[in-house]
Amino acid sequence: MTINGKTALCYAKMGADTIIRKFSTEDLPPKNRFHYHQGVFLSGVERTYLLCKDRKYYDYIKNWMDYHIDKDGKIKYNDNGLQFDDMMPSIMLFNLYNDTKDERYKKVLTDFSSLVDVWPTNARGGFWHKDIRPNQMWLDGLYMIGPYCVMYAYYFNKPYYYEIVYQQMNLMRRNMTDPVTGLLYHAWDDSKAIDWCDKETGLSPEFWGRAIGWYAVAVMDILDFFPQEHPRRHEFVSAGIDIINALVRFQDEQSGLWYQVVDKGDREGNWLETSCSSLYTYAIAKAIKKGLLHKSYVKYINRAYEGIINSLKFKDEDLIIPNICIGTGVGDYRFYIDRPTVENDLHGMGAFLLMCSEYYDTCNQLGL
């Protein structure tokens, strides 16, 4: 599909170029931190590069990594406590290491695997989201750690990490899925101690859009590296299909987007959120490309893609993405809908690049 004469790859390049013009590699926010905000954007840049082969995108990623990694293979700015959020950008190091054989990159990847080995868990073996969030699992965590673990298992022949990722996904799926809607709650406290949780289930009260997006994208990306013959693979396939089938029931028919609180589009104050809509579109498109979903699901990604593109604004050469929820914790309905929105936040731009690159690739491969 072309809109205004431009393909999805054209829009991905416009989005990447907008941020690259604004920020040098060392200034990409949050400055002086190796963090998932940059990671989701850079992963979108990487996928754009793999499609268009414009070297400036590769160089931007490599320069950012080299700014943050010292000569001994240590992250320079990594004093923010124990959290998976600061591991997510490492997924770009696998390709960089394969290309360059720079041992610093391998050192970072190996050091992160050692952290996974000692990560604190709840009573059921679920990784704490952060060291300051004891016993809590957040859907975000599967995106922050899951693709890294399966890529580490794949590239360095460490099959143990396949089992680790399966355990985390399975705990989320079994304990955080709502049996009525099929959606997953944002967070779960197995100890039932935190103030936001239901004291019987430990679950948070709402289905927050971007958190479910992280989970759906993670499941699809994990399948890229999970062995075909592995006995657990079918459970990731099932998890991906289940969450997509739940999500499509809540897509807004008029706009093609999804709401900040996914299942409450009819509630006062709720609003259509761009980053989660982009992440869902990415996951659905990838599932179609993998042959996990019938081509009839293309109607959902066409509607969403068109809706997101039509929501964009433009200023000179810049592409502007509106209605992106800022980073957020866990809360009730009012908490989520009162979160501020921003334009071109890296959450939203990264999700947009992922969507555009995957939509373009899926349509091309399937001849759509």
Short mmCIF file of N, CA, C and O in Angstrom, two decimals, residues 33 78 80-88 111-138 141-142 144-145 148-149 160-161 164 167-168 172:
data_model
loop_
_atom_site.label_atom_id
_atom_site.label_comp_id
_atom_site.label_asym_id
_atom_site.label_seq_id
_atom_site.Cartn_x
_atom_site.Cartn_y
_atom_site.Cartn_z
N ARG A 33 22.92 7.03 28.90
CA ARG A 33 22.30 5.84 29.47
C ARG A 33 22.08 4.81 28.37
O ARG A 33 21.62 5.16 27.28
N ASN A 78 26.03 2.73 33.50
CA ASN A 78 25.15 1.61 33.83
C ASN A 78 25.01 1.47 35.34
O ASN A 78 25.28 0.43 35.92
N ASN A 80 22.11 2.37 37.19
CA ASN A 80 20.71 2.69 37.47
C ASN A 80 19.98 1.57 38.19
O ASN A 80 18.76 1.45 38.10
N GLY A 81 20.71 0.72 38.89
CA GLY A 81 20.08 -0.41 39.55
C GLY A 81 19.90 -1.57 38.60
O GLY A 81 20.22 -1.51 37.41
N LEU A 82 19.39 -2.65 39.12
CA LEU A 82 19.22 -3.87 38.35
C LEU A 82 17.88 -3.84 37.62
O LEU A 82 16.83 -3.92 38.24
N GLN A 83 17.92 -3.69 36.29
CA GLN A 83 16.68 -3.65 35.54
C GLN A 83 16.92 -4.10 34.10
O GLN A 83 17.94 -3.79 33.49
N PHE A 84 15.94 -4.82 33.57
CA PHE A 84 16.04 -5.32 32.21
C PHE A 84 15.99 -4.19 31.19
O PHE A 84 16.47 -4.34 30.06
N ASP A 85 15.41 -3.05 31.55
CA ASP A 85 15.30 -1.93 30.63
C ASP A 85 16.66 -1.54 30.05
O ASP A 85 16.75 -1.05 28.92
N ASP A 86 17.72 -1.73 30.84
CA ASP A 86 19.05 -1.33 30.43
C ASP A 86 19.81 -2.45 29.71
O ASP A 86 20.99 -2.29 29.40
N MET A 87 19.13 -3.55 29.43
CA MET A 87 19.74 -4.62 28.65
C MET A 87 19.22 -4.68 27.22
O MET A 87 19.87 -5.19 26.32
N MET A 88 18.03 -4.13 26.99
CA MET A 88 17.35 -4.31 25.72
C MET A 88 18.17 -3.87 24.49
O MET A 88 18.15 -4.57 23.46
N ASP A 111 28.45 -10.56 29.56
CA ASP A 111 28.20 -10.01 30.90
C ASP A 111 26.71 -9.95 31.20
O ASP A 111 26.28 -10.24 32.33
N PHE A 112 25.91 -9.61 30.21
CA PHE A 112 24.46 -9.59 30.43
C PHE A 112 23.92 -10.99 30.70
O PHE A 112 23.00 -11.16 31.50
N SER A 113 24.48 -12.01 30.06
CA SER A 113 24.01 -13.37 30.34
C SER A 113 24.31 -13.76 31.79
O SER A 113 23.52 -14.46 32.42
N SER A 114 25.41 -13.28 32.31
CA SER A 114 25.74 -13.55 33.73
C SER A 114 24.74 -12.88 34.66
O SER A 114 24.41 -13.41 35.72
N LEU A 115 24.26 -11.68 34.26
CA LEU A 115 23.23 -11.01 35.05
C LEU A 115 21.93 -11.82 35.06
O LEU A 115 21.28 -11.97 36.09
N VAL A 116 21.55 -12.33 33.90
CA VAL A 116 20.33 -13.14 33.81
C VAL A 116 20.43 -14.34 34.75
O VAL A 116 19.45 -14.72 35.40
N ASP A 117 21.61 -14.91 34.84
CA ASP A 117 21.80 -16.11 35.66
C ASP A 117 21.53 -15.87 37.14
O ASP A 117 21.19 -16.81 37.88
N VAL A 118 21.70 -14.64 37.60
CA VAL A 118 21.54 -14.35 39.04
C VAL A 118 20.38 -13.41 39.31
O VAL A 118 20.25 -12.89 40.42
N TRP A 119 19.53 -13.19 38.31
CA TRP A 119 18.44 -12.24 38.48
C TRP A 119 17.47 -12.72 39.56
O TRP A 119 17.11 -13.90 39.61
N PRO A 120 17.02 -11.83 40.45
CA PRO A 120 16.07 -12.25 41.49
C PRO A 120 14.72 -12.65 40.90
O PRO A 120 14.29 -12.08 39.89
N THR A 121 14.09 -13.62 41.52
CA THR A 121 12.80 -14.12 41.03
C THR A 121 11.77 -14.16 42.14
O THR A 121 12.11 -14.17 43.34
N ASN A 122 10.50 -14.20 41.73
CA ASN A 122 9.45 -14.43 42.71
C ASN A 122 9.41 -15.91 43.08
O ASN A 122 10.23 -16.71 42.59
N ALA A 123 8.46 -16.29 43.89
CA ALA A 123 8.42 -17.67 44.40
C ALA A 123 8.19 -18.70 43.29
O ALA A 123 8.51 -19.88 43.46
N ARG A 124 7.68 -18.27 42.14
CA ARG A 124 7.41 -19.19 41.03
C ARG A 124 8.49 -19.18 39.96
O ARG A 124 8.35 -19.82 38.91
N GLY A 125 9.55 -18.41 40.19
CA GLY A 125 10.64 -18.35 39.22
C GLY A 125 10.53 -17.22 38.23
O GLY A 125 11.31 -17.15 37.27
N GLY A 126 9.59 -16.30 38.44
CA GLY A 126 9.43 -15.16 37.54
C GLY A 126 10.39 -14.04 37.88
O GLY A 126 10.51 -13.63 39.04
N PHE A 127 11.08 -13.53 36.88
CA PHE A 127 12.03 -12.44 37.10
C PHE A 127 11.34 -11.18 37.61
O PHE A 127 10.31 -10.76 37.07
N TRP A 128 11.92 -10.59 38.65
CA TRP A 128 11.47 -9.27 39.08
C TRP A 128 11.68 -8.30 37.91
O TRP A 128 12.68 -8.36 37.20
N HIS A 129 10.76 -7.37 37.75
CA HIS A 129 10.90 -6.39 36.68
C HIS A 129 12.12 -5.50 36.92
O HIS A 129 12.86 -5.18 35.98
N LYS A 130 12.32 -5.09 38.15
CA LYS A 130 13.49 -4.31 38.56
C LYS A 130 13.83 -4.69 39.99
O LYS A 130 13.00 -5.25 40.71
N ASP A 131 15.04 -4.33 40.42
CA ASP A 131 15.40 -4.65 41.81
C ASP A 131 14.56 -3.86 42.80
O ASP A 131 14.42 -4.27 43.96
N ILE A 132 13.96 -2.75 42.35
CA ILE A 132 13.09 -1.97 43.24
C ILE A 132 11.62 -2.37 43.09
O ILE A 132 10.75 -1.73 43.65
N ARG A 133 11.34 -3.44 42.32
CA ARG A 133 9.99 -3.95 42.14
C ARG A 133 9.95 -5.42 42.54
O ARG A 133 9.72 -6.31 41.72
N PRO A 134 10.18 -5.73 43.81
CA PRO A 134 10.28 -7.13 44.23
C PRO A 134 9.02 -7.94 43.93
O PRO A 134 7.91 -7.47 44.16
N ASN A 135 9.22 -9.12 43.36
CA ASN A 135 8.16 -10.10 43.07
C ASN A 135 7.21 -9.69 41.96
O ASN A 135 6.26 -10.41 41.66
N GLN A 136 7.45 -8.53 41.34
CA GLN A 136 6.55 -8.05 40.29
C GLN A 136 7.04 -8.47 38.90
O GLN A 136 8.21 -8.31 38.57
N MET A 137 6.12 -8.98 38.09
CA MET A 137 6.38 -9.21 36.68
C MET A 137 5.53 -8.20 35.88
O MET A 137 4.33 -8.07 36.14
N TRP A 138 6.17 -7.50 34.96
CA TRP A 138 5.49 -6.58 34.06
C TRP A 138 5.62 -7.12 32.65
O TRP A 138 6.66 -7.67 32.28
N GLY A 141 8.72 -6.59 30.54
CA GLY A 141 9.95 -7.36 30.77
C GLY A 141 10.24 -8.39 29.70
O GLY A 141 11.40 -8.69 29.41
N LEU A 142 9.20 -8.97 29.10
CA LEU A 142 9.45 -10.00 28.08
C LEU A 142 10.12 -9.38 26.86
O LEU A 142 10.97 -10.01 26.22
N MET A 144 12.08 -6.67 27.01
CA MET A 144 13.41 -6.21 27.41
C MET A 144 14.42 -7.35 27.46
O MET A 144 15.61 -7.16 27.18
N ILE A 145 13.99 -8.56 27.80
CA ILE A 145 14.92 -9.65 28.02
C ILE A 145 14.74 -10.82 27.07
O ILE A 145 15.69 -11.55 26.77
N TYR A 148 16.76 -10.87 23.61
CA TYR A 148 18.18 -11.01 23.94
C TYR A 148 18.51 -12.46 24.29
O TYR A 148 19.50 -13.03 23.79
N CYS A 149 17.72 -13.07 25.15
CA CYS A 149 18.04 -14.43 25.62
C CYS A 149 18.03 -15.45 24.49
O CYS A 149 18.93 -16.30 24.40
N TYR A 160 20.18 -23.36 27.21
CA TYR A 160 19.57 -23.10 28.51
C TYR A 160 18.69 -21.85 28.49
O TYR A 160 17.65 -21.79 29.15
N TYR A 161 19.09 -20.84 27.70
CA TYR A 161 18.36 -19.58 27.69
C TYR A 161 17.02 -19.68 26.96
O TYR A 161 16.13 -18.86 27.18
N ILE A 164 14.78 -20.50 29.83
CA ILE A 164 14.55 -19.32 30.68
C ILE A 164 13.44 -18.45 30.10
O ILE A 164 12.51 -18.03 30.80
N GLN A 167 10.00 -20.03 30.42
CA GLN A 167 9.46 -19.95 31.78
C GLN A 167 8.84 -18.58 32.04
O GLN A 167 7.75 -18.48 32.62
N GLN A 168 9.51 -17.52 31.59
CA GLN A 168 8.99 -16.18 31.84
C GLN A 168 7.71 -15.93 31.05
O GLN A 168 6.72 -15.40 31.58
N MET A 172 3.77 -15.36 32.61
CA MET A 172 2.92 -14.22 32.24
C MET A 172 1.61 -14.70 31.63
O MET A 172 0.53 -14.25 32.01
#
